[in-house]
Coordinates of C-alpha atoms and ligand atoms in Angstrom, one line a residue:
M1 CA -92.9 134.8 65.3
K2 CA -90.8 134.8 68.4
T3 CA -88.2 137.6 68.7
K4 CA -84.8 136.7 70.1
K5 CA -83.7 139.8 71.8
W6 CA -80.3 138.2 72.5
L7 CA -79.5 137.8 68.8
T8 CA -79.5 141.4 67.8
S9 CA -78.6 143.3 70.9
G10 CA -75.4 145.3 70.7
I11 CA -74.4 144.1 67.3
V12 CA -72.5 146.5 65.1
S13 CA -70.8 145.0 62.1
T14 CA -68.6 146.7 59.5
L15 CA -68.9 143.8 57.1
A16 CA -70.8 144.4 53.9
L17 CA -73.5 141.9 54.6
A18 CA -75.9 140.6 52.1
F19 CA -77.2 138.5 54.9
V20 CA -77.9 140.4 58.0
L21 CA -80.5 138.9 60.3
T22 CA -83.0 140.6 62.5
G23 CA -84.4 138.9 65.6
C24 CA -87.1 137.3 63.4
G25 CA -84.5 135.8 61.1
K26 CA -85.5 138.1 58.2
S27 CA -83.1 139.8 55.8
S28 CA -82.6 143.5 55.9
T29 CA -81.0 143.5 52.4
E30 CA -82.6 141.0 50.1
G31 CA -81.6 140.6 46.5
A32 CA -77.9 141.6 46.6
A33 CA -76.4 141.0 43.2
A34 CA -73.8 138.3 42.8
S35 CA -70.5 139.5 41.4
P36 CA -69.9 138.4 37.8
A37 CA -66.5 137.1 38.7
G38 CA -68.1 134.7 41.2
S39 CA -70.9 133.5 39.0
P40 CA -71.6 129.7 38.8
A41 CA -70.2 129.8 35.2
A42 CA -66.9 131.3 36.5
A43 CA -66.7 128.7 39.2
A44 CA -67.3 125.9 36.8
A45 CA -64.7 127.2 34.4
S46 CA -62.1 127.5 37.2
G47 CA -62.4 123.8 38.0
T48 CA -62.6 124.5 41.7
G49 CA -65.5 124.9 44.1
P50 CA -68.7 123.1 43.4
E51 CA -67.4 121.3 40.3
S52 CA -64.8 119.4 42.3
L53 CA -67.4 118.6 44.9
K54 CA -69.6 117.3 42.1
S55 CA -66.9 114.9 41.0
K56 CA -66.4 113.8 44.6
G57 CA -70.2 113.4 44.9
K58 CA -70.4 114.7 48.4
L59 CA -69.8 117.7 50.6
V60 CA -67.7 117.0 53.7
V61 CA -68.5 119.4 56.4
G62 CA -67.0 120.0 59.8
V63 CA -69.6 120.5 62.5
K64 CA -69.7 120.6 66.2
Y65 CA -70.9 117.5 68.1
D66 CA -70.8 119.2 71.5
T67 CA -73.0 122.3 71.0
K68 CA -76.7 122.0 71.6
L69 CA -78.8 124.1 69.2
F70 CA -75.9 124.2 66.6
G71 CA -74.3 120.8 66.4
L72 CA -74.9 118.1 69.0
K73 CA -74.7 114.3 68.8
N74 CA -77.9 113.0 70.1
P75 CA -77.1 110.0 72.3
T76 CA -80.5 108.4 71.8
N77 CA -80.2 108.0 68.0
N78 CA -76.5 109.0 67.3
E79 CA -77.7 111.7 64.9
V80 CA -75.8 115.0 64.9
E81 CA -78.4 117.8 65.1
G82 CA -78.7 121.5 65.1
F83 CA -78.9 124.8 63.3
D84 CA -75.4 124.5 61.7
V85 CA -76.1 120.9 60.7
D86 CA -79.3 121.8 58.9
I87 CA -77.6 124.8 57.2
A88 CA -74.8 122.3 56.1
K89 CA -77.5 119.9 54.7
A90 CA -79.3 122.7 52.9
L91 CA -76.0 123.8 51.4
A92 CA -75.4 120.2 50.1
K93 CA -78.8 120.3 48.5
E94 CA -78.0 123.6 46.8
L95 CA -74.5 122.7 45.7
L96 CA -75.1 119.0 44.9
G97 CA -78.8 118.7 44.5
D98 CA -79.3 116.3 47.4
E99 CA -79.1 117.0 51.1
K100 CA -78.0 113.5 51.6
K101 CA -74.8 114.1 49.7
I102 CA -73.1 115.1 52.8
E103 CA -70.6 113.7 55.2
L104 CA -70.4 115.3 58.7
K105 CA -67.2 115.2 60.6
E106 CA -66.7 116.3 64.1
V107 CA -64.7 119.4 64.7
T108 CA -64.0 121.3 67.9
S109 CA -63.1 124.9 68.2
K110 CA -59.4 123.9 68.3
T111 CA -59.4 121.3 65.5
R112 CA -61.5 123.0 62.9
I113 CA -58.9 125.1 61.1
P114 CA -56.2 122.3 61.1
M115 CA -58.8 119.9 59.7
L116 CA -59.7 122.3 56.9
D117 CA -56.0 122.9 56.2
N118 CA -55.4 119.1 55.9
K119 CA -58.4 118.8 53.5
E120 CA -60.2 116.5 55.8
I121 CA -63.2 118.7 55.4
D122 CA -64.4 121.0 52.6
M123 CA -65.9 123.6 54.9
I124 CA -66.5 124.4 58.5
V125 CA -70.1 125.2 59.7
A126 CA -69.5 125.3 63.4
T127 CA -70.4 128.5 65.3
M128 CA -67.2 130.1 63.9
T129 CA -66.7 133.8 64.3
I130 CA -65.3 135.7 61.3
N131 CA -62.4 137.9 62.5
E132 CA -59.3 139.4 61.0
E133 CA -56.8 136.9 62.5
R134 CA -58.8 133.9 61.1
K135 CA -59.1 135.6 57.7
K136 CA -55.4 135.2 57.4
Q137 CA -55.9 131.4 57.6
V138 CA -59.2 130.7 55.9
D139 CA -61.8 132.4 53.7
F140 CA -65.2 133.1 55.0
S141 CA -68.7 133.2 53.5
D142 CA -71.1 136.1 54.3
V143 CA -72.4 136.2 57.9
Y144 CA -75.1 133.6 58.4
F145 CA -75.8 134.1 62.1
K146 CA -74.9 136.7 64.8
A147 CA -74.1 136.0 68.4
G148 CA -72.1 137.8 71.1
Q149 CA -70.1 136.6 74.1
S150 CA -71.9 136.4 77.5
L151 CA -71.6 134.5 80.7
L152 CA -73.4 131.4 82.0
V153 CA -73.8 131.0 85.8
K154 CA -75.8 128.9 88.3
K155 CA -79.0 130.7 89.1
G156 CA -78.5 132.8 92.2
S157 CA -74.8 133.4 91.5
A158 CA -73.2 136.7 92.6
I159 CA -71.9 137.1 89.1
K160 CA -74.5 139.3 87.3
G161 CA -72.2 140.5 84.5
I162 CA -68.7 141.0 83.3
A163 CA -68.0 143.6 86.0
D164 CA -68.3 140.8 88.6
V165 CA -65.6 138.7 86.9
K166 CA -62.4 139.7 88.8
K167 CA -59.4 138.4 90.6
G168 CA -60.2 135.0 92.0
T169 CA -63.1 134.3 89.7
K170 CA -62.7 131.0 87.9
V171 CA -63.9 131.2 84.3
L172 CA -64.4 128.1 82.1
A173 CA -63.9 128.4 78.4
V174 CA -63.0 126.2 75.4
K175 CA -59.6 125.9 73.6
G176 CA -59.5 127.5 70.2
A177 CA -62.5 129.7 70.8
T178 CA -62.4 133.5 70.5
S179 CA -64.0 133.5 74.0
V180 CA -60.6 132.8 75.7
A181 CA -58.8 135.9 74.4
N182 CA -61.9 138.0 74.8
I183 CA -62.4 137.2 78.5
K184 CA -58.7 137.7 79.1
A185 CA -59.0 141.1 77.6
K186 CA -62.1 142.0 79.5
A187 CA -61.2 140.5 82.9
P188 CA -57.4 140.2 82.9
E189 CA -57.2 139.3 86.6
A190 CA -59.6 136.3 86.4
T191 CA -58.4 132.7 86.2
V192 CA -59.4 131.1 82.9
L193 CA -59.6 127.3 82.7
E194 CA -59.7 125.9 79.2
F195 CA -61.5 122.7 78.1
D196 CA -61.4 120.7 74.8
N197 CA -65.1 121.0 74.2
Y198 CA -68.3 122.7 75.4
Q199 CA -69.9 119.6 77.1
D200 CA -66.7 119.1 79.2
A201 CA -66.7 122.8 80.1
F202 CA -70.4 122.6 81.1
S203 CA -69.9 119.5 83.1
A204 CA -67.1 121.3 85.0
L205 CA -69.4 124.2 85.7
K206 CA -72.1 121.8 87.0
A207 CA -69.4 120.1 89.2
G208 CA -68.5 123.5 90.7
Q209 CA -65.1 123.6 89.2
G210 CA -65.7 127.2 88.0
D211 CA -67.8 130.2 88.8
T212 CA -68.9 131.0 85.3
L213 CA -68.6 129.6 81.7
T214 CA -68.1 132.0 78.9
T215 CA -68.8 131.8 75.2
D216 CA -71.3 133.0 72.7
N217 CA -74.8 133.6 74.1
A218 CA -76.3 131.4 71.5
I219 CA -74.3 128.4 72.8
L220 CA -75.0 129.3 76.4
Y221 CA -78.7 129.3 75.7
G222 CA -78.3 125.8 74.4
M223 CA -76.8 124.8 77.8
V224 CA -79.8 126.4 79.5
A225 CA -82.0 124.2 77.3
Q226 CA -80.0 121.3 78.7
D227 CA -80.3 122.4 82.4
N228 CA -82.4 125.3 83.5
K229 CA -80.6 125.6 86.9
F230 CA -78.2 127.8 84.9
E231 CA -78.8 131.2 83.3
V232 CA -77.2 133.6 80.9
V233 CA -76.1 136.9 82.3
N234 CA -74.4 139.9 80.8
E235 CA -76.9 140.7 78.1
P236 CA -76.3 142.5 75.8
P237 CA -73.1 140.6 75.1
F238 CA -69.7 142.1 75.5
T239 CA -68.5 141.1 72.0
D240 CA -69.9 140.7 68.5
E241 CA -69.5 137.1 67.1
P242 CA -70.7 137.0 63.5
Y243 CA -70.6 133.4 62.2
G244 CA -69.3 132.5 58.8
I245 CA -68.7 129.3 56.9
A246 CA -65.0 128.8 56.6
I247 CA -63.5 127.5 53.4
K248 CA -59.9 126.7 52.5
K249 CA -58.0 129.9 51.6
G250 CA -58.0 130.6 47.9
E251 CA -61.2 128.5 47.1
T252 CA -62.9 131.7 45.9
A253 CA -65.3 129.9 43.6
L254 CA -66.6 127.8 46.4
V255 CA -67.0 130.8 48.7
T256 CA -69.1 132.4 45.9
A257 CA -71.2 129.3 45.4
V258 CA -71.8 129.1 49.2
N259 CA -72.8 132.8 49.3
D260 CA -75.2 132.3 46.4
A261 CA -76.7 129.3 48.1
L262 CA -77.1 131.2 51.4
K263 CA -78.9 134.0 49.6
K264 CA -81.2 131.4 48.0
L265 CA -81.9 129.7 51.3
Q266 CA -82.8 133.1 52.6
S267 CA -85.1 134.1 49.7
N268 CA -86.9 130.8 49.5
G269 CA -87.7 130.7 53.2
E270 CA -85.5 127.7 54.0
Y271 CA -83.2 129.7 56.2
N272 CA -86.2 131.0 58.3
K273 CA -87.5 127.4 58.7
I274 CA -84.2 126.2 60.0
Y275 CA -83.9 129.3 62.2
E276 CA -87.3 128.8 63.7
K277 CA -86.7 125.1 64.3
W278 CA -83.6 125.6 66.4
I279 CA -83.3 129.3 67.5
G280 CA -87.0 130.2 67.6
K281 CA -87.7 127.5 70.2
A282 CA -84.6 128.1 72.3
P283 CA -84.7 129.7 75.7
S284 CA -84.4 133.4 75.6
K285 CA -83.4 134.1 79.2
Ligands
LIG301 N1 -67.8 131.9 68.0 C1 -66.7 131.7 68.8 C2 -65.5 131.2 68.0 O1 -65.6 131.1 66.8 C3 -67.0 130.8 70.0 C4 -67.7 129.6 69.6 C5 -66.8 128.4 69.3 O2 -65.9 128.1 70.1 O3 -67.0 127.9 68.2 O4 -64.5 130.9 68.6

């Protein structure tokens, strides 16, 4: 099995993870017990979570359409494809018994929380970092993927790492992403240009409108898969970006059901299959 050095490097998490991944996509702590309060019976009794999904008959999930490897609309068949999309389908199967009982809706980094708030979607599975600020707005599942912020440059660029991002450097990023505040903190003198989505930001980099594009390494490796004239620099990453599935605040029964489903996907090998399909074959430098 291929090891992705870029997935694990530099990651330190304080979260109590039942679902920590190694570079091979294996669990370090299998078999964590579900809390009794969050049992399926409790969820059913509360009338929230999976029970309300069952009456609706489908799971409506916000995914990216602009992020290769995680959620990208394939122009040849109009299918939205990627790691997050397959995780979302696997959750539909666990929660509703059929992976086809799903409706995918496009979110961007900026629109995902408002769409959850408006109940346009039941959950967000979209490269979304768990952090304290967001926890005030949404509830999160356990971590299901770990990334960290890096830089994408044209091969041969003078930028080899974050220390080369300084006054006069034009950095491209996406609105609503953690990457914006992170780069401003790490390189306060640089100029940050913000785009609505990752494909627009990547097009701008290709057109020479910026010196580097910054976001999670996992997303940047997806861009390298699209055009190998570009490369990821600054490994290990300069932040930790643990991904969680975001659910409307207070929907604790649904959070528990999703966590139980994630554990099951991990123990029955389904998670590893999805991981290998998307991440195992991705570029690693
Ligand atoms: N994981 C980061 C975030 O949640 C960057 C990727 C994204 O924009 O979704 O903001």
